[in-house]
Amino acid sequence: MSLGRIDYVILSVYFAFVLGIGALMRRRVHTSEDFLTSHRSVPLWITSLAFIAANLGAQEVVGMCASGAKYGLMTAHFYWVGAVPAMLFVGVFMMPFYYGSRARSVPEYLKLRFDEKTRALNAATFAVMTVFSSGISMYALGKLFELVLGWSFTASVLLSAAIVLVYTFLGGLTSAIYNEVLQFFLIVLGFAPLAILAVNKAGGWTGLSSRLPAVMTQTWRHLGDASQNPMGVEVFGMVAGLGFVLSFGYWCTDFLVVQRAMAADSMSAARRTPLIAAFPKMIMPFIVIVPGVAAMALSQMGLGYALPAKPGGGPDYDLALTTLMAQFYPSGILGVGITALMASFMSGMAGNVTAFNTVFTYDLYQSYVHRNAPDRHYLWVGRFATVGGVGLSIATAYLASLFNNIMDLLQLVFSFENAPLFATFLLGMFWKRTTGHGAFTGLLAGTAAAAATHGLTVAEGKGGWIGVVHTFPSTMAQNFWMAIFAWSVCFTVTILLSLASRPKPEEELRGLVYGCTDIPGDHSEPWYRRPGPLALIVGVALAILNAIFW
């Protein structure tokens, strides 16, 4: 794939635009809260699009297309089962506690609800996770630009990382959020035409379906047994592992996305942020997954298109998106597509970096290194944490080369971090009896359970570093069961330890726990400003999509 002059012009205009947003937002930054939390001043429609765009990084755009080629339309479960229900739950039930507690981060909420040690554990593990997630995004873009455009891997990573660093260093969270909105529209504009062109070339959806096994174009019908589908999971593993543990663990507790809702300018806007974001989230499979499914159909049609092989054998699914772009996009449109790839990288990386610098500054540095410094000191710590987060992400980018599907690696990271954390939040927000000792020990036990599951099982040559007691048919199936075991162990241990230790008095739990908190009334608001009716509409639309592609 070679870019023409117009393609480079489009890319350059985009770079100039995002840097310009950073420069403009720099004028709004006067305190550490301006830089790290946007001082809870961002309008609803901005936070809603940023809520989805922060998760729409290169690892999702490239990884979901790769998973579409590898697993088929079952990959849509990552949206229709593994995202939207949890987005409804966090908006309706959990956001009143996050926003109402006035916590500046998820780890700070854990301190208010439990104790200091639980906050420290979550802050440390979350910081590591964001670095890995950002590194995966960097690897995806750098490798693709190396293979597709002939750019140096290191040069590609350093150039794009430098641009993200500049605009987040200048404008902080507000700059990242406004750029994420721009990036969302670019991603849709850059990849929606590819889905249409690829499916049409395969003979429309009917022609595509006729050239592939039925399991590649259906979502639920082949989940009766793990041997019946390429993902190697059954209904329980899908619903419990992805739909409950991994999904709710990510969307309900991951500060990367929760931070966008917490930046809203009111409690009502914060609750509606994930609900409004759920509408575009439902249609994303048609933009990022369907091209991968079409790639497998086109590979069998003898039209000169085939997925490249990965060194050592097997198809390189991560190249499905860019090889389709090379096949169908002429100069000009190609520039838009490449710019959309760059935008997806930047939205994912900026989301991780802004979450990292907030947690590092408030939950690690201010809490354990320098407690009572002037606010300007913390502002500069936040800026230097931004530089450090980008640097560490570059280092971790090289680890992602061990996986032939970056979504497999991403779900592995989530199994360790988010799965046990969701059990902690579920008990902490809805059971007054949960204690700090129980939460802390449960988190440790859940993480250890995830590690033990990975060490005792093997999937696609990965895991088994303790011994092999079970072999999974796919890495994704292994990830789902790791998440199930991690959540179950954390949930059980937290309950047992909480019953054996003394809880906080109820007056200390106000604003933090269901039953001790007055949820804001919204009966006088129009239906479209109330979380309940919005969630109901999304739920009906979601059921219809699942029925159509059953």
Coordinates of C-alpha atoms in Angstrom, one line a residue:
M1 CA 0.0 0.0 0.0
S2 CA 1.4 3.4 -1.0
L3 CA 0.1 6.8 0.0
G4 CA -0.4 9.6 -2.5
R5 CA 0.2 13.3 -1.9
I6 CA -3.5 13.9 -1.0
D7 CA -3.3 11.1 1.6
Y8 CA -0.4 12.7 3.3
V9 CA -2.2 16.1 3.2
I10 CA -5.2 14.5 5.0
L11 CA -2.9 12.9 7.6
S12 CA -1.0 16.2 8.1
V13 CA -4.3 18.2 8.5
Y14 CA -5.4 15.8 11.1
F15 CA -2.2 16.1 13.1
A16 CA -2.4 19.8 13.0
F17 CA -6.0 19.7 14.1
V18 CA -5.4 17.5 17.2
L19 CA -2.4 19.6 18.2
G20 CA -4.5 22.7 17.8
I21 CA -7.1 21.3 20.1
G22 CA -4.4 20.7 22.7
A23 CA -3.2 24.2 22.4
L24 CA -6.7 25.7 22.8
M25 CA -7.4 23.5 25.8
R26 CA -4.2 24.6 27.4
R27 CA -5.8 27.9 28.2
R28 CA -8.4 26.1 30.4
V29 CA -5.8 24.4 32.6
H30 CA -5.0 26.3 35.8
T31 CA -5.2 23.7 38.5
S32 CA -4.5 20.0 38.8
E33 CA -8.2 19.2 38.7
D34 CA -8.5 21.1 35.4
F35 CA -5.7 19.0 34.0
L36 CA -6.7 15.6 35.5
T37 CA -10.5 15.6 35.9
S38 CA -11.7 18.5 33.7
H39 CA -13.3 19.9 36.8
R40 CA -16.5 18.1 36.0
S41 CA -17.5 20.6 33.3
V42 CA -17.9 18.7 30.0
P43 CA -21.3 18.6 28.2
L44 CA -23.3 15.4 27.9
W45 CA -22.9 14.8 24.2
I46 CA -19.2 15.2 24.4
T47 CA -18.8 12.8 27.4
S48 CA -21.1 10.3 25.7
L49 CA -19.0 10.1 22.5
A50 CA -15.8 10.2 24.5
F51 CA -17.1 7.3 26.6
I52 CA -17.2 5.0 23.6
A53 CA -14.2 6.5 21.7
A54 CA -11.9 5.9 24.7
N55 CA -12.5 2.2 24.2
L56 CA -12.3 2.5 20.4
G57 CA -8.5 2.3 20.2
A58 CA -6.4 0.6 17.6
Q59 CA -6.5 -2.6 19.6
E60 CA -10.3 -2.7 19.3
V61 CA -10.5 -1.5 15.6
V62 CA -7.8 -3.8 14.4
G63 CA -8.4 -6.5 17.0
M64 CA -12.2 -6.7 16.4
C65 CA -11.7 -7.0 12.6
A66 CA -9.1 -9.7 13.3
S67 CA -11.5 -11.5 15.6
G68 CA -14.2 -11.2 12.9
A69 CA -11.9 -13.1 10.5
K70 CA -10.9 -15.6 13.2
Y71 CA -14.1 -16.2 15.0
G72 CA -16.8 -14.9 12.7
L73 CA -19.9 -12.8 13.7
M74 CA -19.8 -14.4 17.2
T75 CA -17.3 -11.5 17.8
A76 CA -20.3 -9.2 18.0
H77 CA -21.0 -10.7 21.5
F78 CA -18.2 -8.4 22.6
Y79 CA -20.7 -5.6 22.0
W80 CA -24.2 -7.0 22.3
V81 CA -23.4 -9.2 25.3
G82 CA -20.0 -7.9 26.5
A83 CA -20.6 -4.2 26.5
V84 CA -24.1 -2.7 26.2
P85 CA -25.7 -4.5 29.2
A86 CA -22.9 -3.4 31.4
M87 CA -23.1 0.2 30.1
L88 CA -26.7 0.2 31.1
F89 CA -25.9 -1.1 34.6
V90 CA -23.2 1.5 35.3
G91 CA -25.4 4.4 34.1
V92 CA -28.5 3.4 36.0
F93 CA -27.1 1.8 39.2
M94 CA -23.4 2.6 39.7
M95 CA -22.8 6.2 38.5
P96 CA -24.7 7.8 41.4
F97 CA -22.1 6.4 43.8
Y98 CA -19.1 7.3 41.6
Y99 CA -20.3 10.9 40.9
G100 CA -22.1 11.4 44.2
S101 CA -19.0 10.4 46.3
R102 CA -17.0 13.3 44.7
A103 CA -14.1 10.8 44.3
R104 CA -11.6 11.9 41.7
S105 CA -10.8 8.4 40.5
V106 CA -12.0 4.8 40.9
P107 CA -9.2 3.9 43.4
E108 CA -10.2 7.0 45.5
Y109 CA -13.8 5.6 45.6
L110 CA -12.3 2.4 47.0
K111 CA -10.5 4.3 49.7
L112 CA -13.7 6.1 50.7
R113 CA -15.7 2.8 50.7
F114 CA -13.1 0.5 52.2
D115 CA -9.6 1.6 53.2
E116 CA -6.2 2.8 52.1
K117 CA -4.7 -0.6 51.3
T118 CA -7.5 -1.5 48.9
R119 CA -7.1 1.8 47.1
A120 CA -3.3 1.3 46.9
L121 CA -3.7 -2.2 45.4
N122 CA -6.2 -1.1 42.8
A123 CA -4.2 2.0 41.9
A124 CA -1.0 0.0 41.4
T125 CA -2.6 -2.8 39.3
F126 CA -4.6 -0.3 37.3
A127 CA -1.5 1.7 36.5
V128 CA 0.2 -1.5 35.2
M129 CA -2.9 -2.4 33.1
T130 CA -3.2 1.0 31.4
V131 CA 0.4 0.8 30.4
F132 CA -0.1 -2.6 28.9
S133 CA -3.3 -1.6 27.2
S134 CA -1.7 1.5 25.7
G135 CA 1.3 -0.6 24.7
I136 CA -0.9 -3.0 22.8
S137 CA -2.4 -0.1 20.9
M138 CA 1.0 1.2 20.0
Y139 CA 2.1 -2.2 18.8
A140 CA -0.9 -2.5 16.6
L141 CA -0.4 0.8 14.8
G142 CA 3.4 0.5 14.6
K143 CA 3.3 -3.0 13.2
L144 CA 0.6 -2.2 10.7
F145 CA 2.3 0.9 9.4
E146 CA 5.5 -1.1 9.1
L147 CA 4.0 -3.9 7.1
V148 CA 1.5 -1.9 5.1
L149 CA 3.2 1.4 4.4
G150 CA 6.8 0.4 4.8
W151 CA 7.4 2.8 7.7
S152 CA 9.8 1.8 10.4
F153 CA 8.0 0.2 13.4
T154 CA 10.0 2.4 15.9
A155 CA 9.5 5.6 13.8
S156 CA 5.7 4.9 13.5
V157 CA 5.3 4.4 17.3
L158 CA 7.5 7.4 18.2
L159 CA 5.7 9.8 15.8
S160 CA 2.2 9.0 16.9
A161 CA 3.2 8.7 20.6
A162 CA 4.8 12.2 20.4
I163 CA 1.6 13.7 19.0
V164 CA -0.5 12.1 21.8
L165 CA 2.0 13.3 24.4
V166 CA 1.9 16.9 23.2
Y167 CA -1.8 17.4 23.2
T168 CA -2.4 15.5 26.5
F169 CA 0.6 17.3 28.1
L170 CA -0.9 20.7 27.1
G171 CA -4.7 20.2 27.7
G172 CA -4.9 17.2 29.9
L173 CA -8.2 15.2 30.2
T174 CA -10.3 17.9 28.5
S175 CA -8.0 17.9 25.4
A176 CA -8.1 14.1 25.3
I177 CA -12.0 14.1 25.5
Y178 CA -12.5 16.6 22.8
N179 CA -10.0 14.8 20.5
E180 CA -11.8 11.5 21.2
V181 CA -15.0 13.0 19.8
L182 CA -13.2 14.0 16.6
Q183 CA -11.6 10.6 16.5
F184 CA -14.9 8.8 16.8
F185 CA -16.3 10.5 13.7
L186 CA -13.1 9.8 11.8
I187 CA -13.2 6.1 12.7
V188 CA -16.8 5.8 11.5
L189 CA -16.0 7.8 8.3
G190 CA -12.8 5.8 7.7
F191 CA -14.1 2.3 8.2
A192 CA -17.9 2.2 7.4
P193 CA -17.2 2.4 3.6
L194 CA -14.8 -0.5 3.9
A195 CA -17.5 -2.7 5.4
I196 CA -19.9 -1.8 2.6
L197 CA -17.4 -2.3 -0.2
A198 CA -16.1 -5.7 1.2
V199 CA -19.5 -7.1 1.7
N200 CA -20.7 -6.0 -1.7
K201 CA -17.6 -7.6 -3.3
A202 CA -18.5 -10.8 -1.6
G203 CA -21.9 -10.8 -3.1
G204 CA -23.8 -9.0 -0.4
W205 CA -24.7 -10.6 2.9
T206 CA -26.4 -13.5 1.2
G207 CA -23.4 -14.2 -1.0
L208 CA -21.0 -13.8 1.9
S209 CA -23.0 -16.3 4.0
S210 CA -23.1 -18.8 1.2
R211 CA -19.3 -18.9 1.0
L212 CA -18.6 -19.4 4.7
P213 CA -19.7 -22.0 7.3
A214 CA -22.9 -21.0 9.0
V215 CA -21.0 -20.5 12.3
M216 CA -19.2 -17.5 10.8
T217 CA -22.4 -15.5 10.2
Q218 CA -24.4 -16.4 13.3
T219 CA -24.1 -15.4 16.9
W220 CA -26.0 -17.8 19.2
R221 CA -26.9 -21.0 17.3
H222 CA -23.5 -22.7 17.7
L223 CA -22.9 -22.1 21.4
G224 CA -24.5 -25.4 22.5
D225 CA -21.0 -27.0 22.7
A226 CA -17.5 -25.6 22.7
S227 CA -16.5 -27.8 19.8
Q228 CA -19.2 -26.3 17.5
N229 CA -17.6 -22.9 17.1
P230 CA -14.1 -21.5 16.4
M231 CA -14.1 -19.5 19.6
G232 CA -14.3 -22.7 21.6
V233 CA -16.8 -21.5 24.2
E234 CA -20.3 -22.6 25.2
V235 CA -23.3 -20.6 26.3
F236 CA -22.2 -20.5 30.0
G237 CA -18.7 -19.5 29.2
M238 CA -19.9 -16.7 26.9
V239 CA -22.6 -15.3 29.2
A240 CA -20.8 -15.7 32.5
G241 CA -17.2 -15.1 31.3
L242 CA -17.7 -12.4 28.8
G243 CA -21.3 -11.1 29.4
F244 CA -21.0 -10.9 33.1
V245 CA -17.5 -10.9 34.5
L246 CA -15.3 -9.4 31.8
S247 CA -18.0 -7.0 30.5
F248 CA -19.2 -5.6 33.9
G249 CA -15.7 -5.8 35.2
Y250 CA -14.5 -3.4 32.4
W251 CA -17.4 -1.0 31.8
C252 CA -18.4 -0.7 35.5
T253 CA -15.0 -0.4 37.2
D254 CA -12.3 0.6 34.6
F255 CA -11.3 4.2 35.3
L256 CA -10.4 4.6 31.7
V257 CA -14.1 4.8 30.7
V258 CA -15.7 5.7 34.0
Q259 CA -13.5 8.9 34.0
R260 CA -15.3 10.2 30.9
A261 CA -18.7 10.0 32.7
M262 CA -17.2 11.5 35.9
A263 CA -16.1 14.5 33.8
A264 CA -19.8 15.4 33.0
D265 CA -21.2 18.7 34.2
S266 CA -24.0 17.1 36.4
M267 CA -25.2 13.9 38.0
S268 CA -27.9 13.6 35.4
A269 CA -25.4 13.9 32.6
A270 CA -23.0 11.5 34.2
R271 CA -25.8 8.8 34.5
R272 CA -26.9 9.3 30.9
T273 CA -23.4 9.3 29.4
P274 CA -23.0 5.5 29.1
L275 CA -26.7 5.1 28.1
I276 CA -26.4 7.5 25.2
A277 CA -23.0 5.9 24.3
A278 CA -24.8 2.5 24.1
F279 CA -26.6 3.5 20.9
P280 CA -23.5 3.9 18.7
K281 CA -21.9 1.0 20.5
M282 CA -24.6 -1.3 19.2
I283 CA -23.8 -0.6 15.6
M284 CA -20.0 -0.8 15.8
P285 CA -19.9 -4.5 14.9
F286 CA -21.1 -3.6 11.4
I287 CA -18.2 -1.2 11.1
V288 CA -15.3 -3.1 12.7
I289 CA -16.3 -6.8 12.7
V290 CA -18.1 -7.4 9.5
P291 CA -15.0 -6.4 7.3
G292 CA -13.1 -9.3 9.0
V293 CA -15.9 -11.7 8.2
A294 CA -15.9 -10.5 4.6
A295 CA -12.2 -10.9 4.4
M296 CA -12.5 -14.7 5.0
A297 CA -15.2 -14.9 2.3
L298 CA -13.1 -13.0 -0.2
S299 CA -10.1 -15.2 0.5
Q300 CA -12.1 -18.1 -0.9
M301 CA -13.3 -16.4 -4.0
G302 CA -10.1 -16.4 -6.1
L303 CA -10.1 -12.7 -6.6
G304 CA -6.5 -12.2 -5.7
Y305 CA -7.2 -11.4 -2.0
A306 CA -5.9 -13.6 0.8
L307 CA -4.9 -12.9 4.4
P308 CA -1.1 -12.9 4.8
A309 CA 0.6 -15.6 6.8
K310 CA 2.3 -14.9 10.1
P311 CA 5.9 -15.9 10.4
G312 CA 5.9 -19.5 11.7
G313 CA 2.6 -20.4 10.1
G314 CA -1.1 -19.5 10.4
P315 CA -3.0 -16.5 9.0
D316 CA -2.1 -13.0 10.4
Y317 CA -5.6 -12.0 11.4
D318 CA -4.4 -8.6 12.6
L319 CA -3.8 -7.6 9.0
A320 CA -7.4 -8.2 7.8
L321 CA -8.3 -4.5 8.1
T322 CA -5.3 -3.0 6.3
T323 CA -5.2 -5.6 3.5
L324 CA -8.8 -4.8 2.8
M325 CA -8.0 -1.1 2.7
A326 CA -5.2 -1.8 0.2
Q327 CA -7.7 -3.8 -1.9
F328 CA -10.6 -1.4 -2.0
Y329 CA -9.5 2.2 -1.1
P330 CA -8.2 4.5 -3.8
S331 CA -5.9 7.4 -3.0
G332 CA -7.8 10.1 -1.0
I333 CA -10.2 7.6 0.6
L334 CA -7.1 5.6 1.6
G335 CA -5.8 8.7 3.4
V336 CA -9.0 9.0 5.3
G337 CA -8.7 5.3 6.3
I338 CA -5.1 5.6 7.4
T339 CA -6.0 8.8 9.3
A340 CA -8.9 6.8 11.0
L341 CA -6.3 4.1 12.0
M342 CA -4.1 6.8 13.5
A343 CA -7.2 8.3 15.2
S344 CA -8.1 5.0 16.7
F345 CA -4.6 4.6 18.1
M346 CA -4.6 8.1 19.5
S347 CA -8.1 7.7 21.2
G348 CA -7.0 4.5 22.8
M349 CA -3.6 5.7 23.9
A350 CA -4.8 9.1 25.1
G351 CA -7.6 7.4 27.2
N352 CA -5.1 5.2 28.9
V353 CA -2.5 8.0 29.5
T354 CA -5.1 10.4 31.0
A355 CA -6.4 7.6 33.3
F356 CA -2.8 6.7 34.2
N357 CA -1.7 10.2 35.1
T358 CA -4.8 10.8 37.3
V359 CA -4.3 7.6 39.3
F360 CA -0.6 8.1 39.6
T361 CA -0.9 11.7 40.7
Y362 CA -3.8 11.4 43.2
D363 CA -3.8 7.8 44.3
L364 CA 0.0 7.1 44.4
Y365 CA 2.1 10.2 44.5
Q366 CA -0.2 12.5 46.6
S367 CA -1.1 9.7 48.9
Y368 CA 2.3 8.1 49.6
V369 CA 5.0 10.5 48.4
H370 CA 4.1 14.1 49.0
R371 CA 0.7 14.7 50.7
N372 CA 0.4 18.4 51.3
A373 CA 2.1 20.1 48.4
P374 CA 0.7 23.1 46.6
D375 CA -1.8 22.4 43.9
R376 CA 0.6 23.7 41.2
H377 CA 3.0 20.9 42.3
Y378 CA 0.4 18.2 41.5
L379 CA -0.3 19.9 38.2
W380 CA 3.3 19.4 37.1
V381 CA 3.4 15.9 38.6
G382 CA 0.4 15.1 36.4
R383 CA 2.2 16.4 33.3
F384 CA 5.3 14.4 34.1
A385 CA 3.2 11.3 34.7
T386 CA 1.9 11.8 31.2
V387 CA 5.4 11.7 29.9
G388 CA 6.2 8.6 32.0
G389 CA 3.0 6.8 30.9
V390 CA 3.9 7.3 27.2
G391 CA 7.4 6.1 27.8
L392 CA 6.3 2.9 29.6
S393 CA 3.7 2.2 26.9
I394 CA 6.4 2.3 24.2
A395 CA 8.4 -0.3 26.2
T396 CA 5.4 -2.7 26.6
A397 CA 4.4 -2.4 22.9
Y398 CA 7.0 -5.1 22.0
L399 CA 5.4 -7.7 24.2
A400 CA 2.3 -7.8 22.0
S401 CA 4.2 -9.4 19.2
L402 CA 3.8 -12.8 20.9
F403 CA 0.1 -12.9 20.0
N404 CA -1.5 -13.5 16.6
N405 CA -4.7 -11.6 17.8
I406 CA -4.2 -8.6 20.0
M407 CA -7.8 -8.9 21.3
D408 CA -6.7 -12.2 22.9
L409 CA -3.9 -10.4 24.8
L410 CA -6.2 -7.5 25.8
Q411 CA -8.8 -9.9 27.3
L412 CA -6.0 -11.7 29.1
V413 CA -5.0 -8.4 30.8
F414 CA -8.7 -7.7 31.7
S415 CA -9.0 -11.2 33.2
F416 CA -6.3 -10.4 35.8
E417 CA -7.4 -6.8 36.6
N418 CA -11.1 -6.2 35.9
A419 CA -12.6 -9.6 36.7
P420 CA -11.9 -9.7 40.4
L421 CA -12.3 -6.0 40.8
F422 CA -16.0 -6.2 39.6
A423 CA -16.7 -8.7 42.5
T424 CA -15.2 -6.1 44.9
F425 CA -17.4 -3.3 43.5
L426 CA -20.5 -5.4 43.3
L427 CA -20.3 -6.3 47.0
G428 CA -19.0 -2.9 48.1
M429 CA -21.8 -0.9 46.4
F430 CA -24.7 -3.2 47.2
W431 CA -23.8 -4.9 50.5
K432 CA -23.2 -2.7 53.5
R433 CA -21.5 -5.5 55.4
T434 CA -18.5 -5.6 53.0
T435 CA -15.3 -4.6 54.8
G436 CA -11.9 -3.3 53.8
H437 CA -10.1 -6.5 54.9
G438 CA -12.5 -8.6 52.9
A439 CA -12.1 -6.4 49.8
F440 CA -8.3 -6.3 49.9
T441 CA -7.9 -10.1 50.5
G442 CA -10.6 -10.9 47.9
L443 CA -8.8 -8.8 45.3
L444 CA -5.5 -10.6 46.0
A445 CA -7.1 -14.0 46.0
G446 CA -9.0 -13.3 42.7
T447 CA -5.8 -12.1 40.9
A448 CA -4.0 -15.2 42.2
A449 CA -6.9 -17.4 40.9
A450 CA -6.5 -15.8 37.4
A451 CA -2.7 -16.5 37.5
A452 CA -3.2 -20.1 38.7
T453 CA -5.8 -20.7 35.9
H454 CA -3.4 -19.4 33.3
G455 CA -0.5 -21.4 34.8
L456 CA -2.4 -24.7 34.9
T457 CA -4.1 -24.5 31.4
V458 CA -2.9 -24.2 27.9
A459 CA -4.5 -22.6 24.8
E460 CA -2.7 -22.1 21.4
G461 CA 0.6 -22.8 23.1
K462 CA 0.1 -20.1 25.8
G463 CA -0.1 -20.7 29.6
G464 CA 0.8 -24.0 31.4
W465 CA 3.8 -22.4 33.1
I466 CA 2.9 -24.3 36.3
G467 CA 1.6 -27.5 34.8
V468 CA -1.1 -28.6 32.4
V469 CA -4.4 -29.9 33.8
H470 CA -6.6 -28.7 30.9
T471 CA -6.3 -27.6 27.3
F472 CA -8.6 -24.9 25.9
P473 CA -9.5 -24.8 22.2
S474 CA -8.7 -21.1 21.9
T475 CA -7.0 -18.4 23.9
M476 CA -10.3 -16.5 24.1
A477 CA -12.0 -19.5 25.8
Q478 CA -9.1 -19.6 28.3
N479 CA -9.5 -15.9 29.0
F480 CA -13.2 -16.3 29.7
W481 CA -12.7 -19.1 32.2
M482 CA -9.8 -17.2 33.9
A483 CA -12.2 -14.3 34.4
I484 CA -14.9 -16.6 35.8
F485 CA -12.5 -18.2 38.3
A486 CA -11.0 -14.8 39.3
W487 CA -14.4 -13.3 39.9
S488 CA -15.8 -16.3 41.8
V489 CA -12.8 -16.6 44.1
C490 CA -12.7 -12.8 44.8
F491 CA -16.5 -12.8 45.5
T492 CA -16.3 -15.8 47.9
V493 CA -13.2 -14.7 49.8
T494 CA -14.6 -11.1 50.2
I495 CA -17.8 -12.4 51.7
L496 CA -16.1 -14.8 54.1
L497 CA -13.5 -12.2 55.3
S498 CA -16.2 -9.5 55.6
L499 CA -18.3 -11.7 57.8
A500 CA -15.2 -12.3 60.0
S501 CA -14.3 -8.5 60.3
R502 CA -16.0 -5.3 61.5
P503 CA -17.8 -3.2 58.8
K504 CA -17.8 0.6 58.8
P505 CA -20.7 2.3 60.5
E506 CA -23.6 3.4 58.2
E507 CA -23.0 7.1 58.6
E508 CA -19.6 6.6 56.9
L509 CA -21.2 4.9 53.9
R510 CA -23.5 7.6 52.9
G511 CA -23.1 8.4 49.2
L512 CA -21.1 5.2 48.7
V513 CA -23.5 2.2 49.2
Y514 CA -27.0 1.4 48.0
G515 CA -29.4 1.7 50.9
C516 CA -27.3 4.4 52.6
T517 CA -27.5 6.9 49.7
D518 CA -30.4 9.1 48.4
I519 CA -30.5 8.5 44.7
P520 CA -31.4 11.7 42.9
G521 CA -35.1 11.8 41.8
D522 CA -35.8 12.4 38.1
H523 CA -39.6 12.0 37.9
S524 CA -40.1 15.6 36.9
E525 CA -37.7 15.3 34.0
P526 CA -38.8 14.5 30.4
W527 CA -38.5 10.8 29.6
Y528 CA -35.5 11.4 27.3
R529 CA -33.5 12.9 30.3
R530 CA -34.3 9.9 32.6
P531 CA -31.9 6.9 32.8
G532 CA -34.7 4.3 33.1
P533 CA -36.6 5.0 29.8
L534 CA -33.3 5.4 28.0
A535 CA -32.0 2.0 29.3
L536 CA -35.3 0.4 28.3
I537 CA -35.1 1.6 24.7
V538 CA -31.5 0.4 24.4
G539 CA -32.5 -3.0 25.9
V540 CA -35.3 -3.5 23.3
A541 CA -33.0 -2.5 20.4
L542 CA -30.3 -4.9 21.7
A543 CA -32.8 -7.8 21.9
I544 CA -33.9 -7.1 18.3
L545 CA -30.3 -7.2 17.0
N546 CA -29.6 -10.5 18.8
A547 CA -32.8 -12.0 17.4
I548 CA -31.9 -10.9 13.8
F549 CA -28.5 -12.5 13.8
W550 CA -29.3 -15.4 16.1

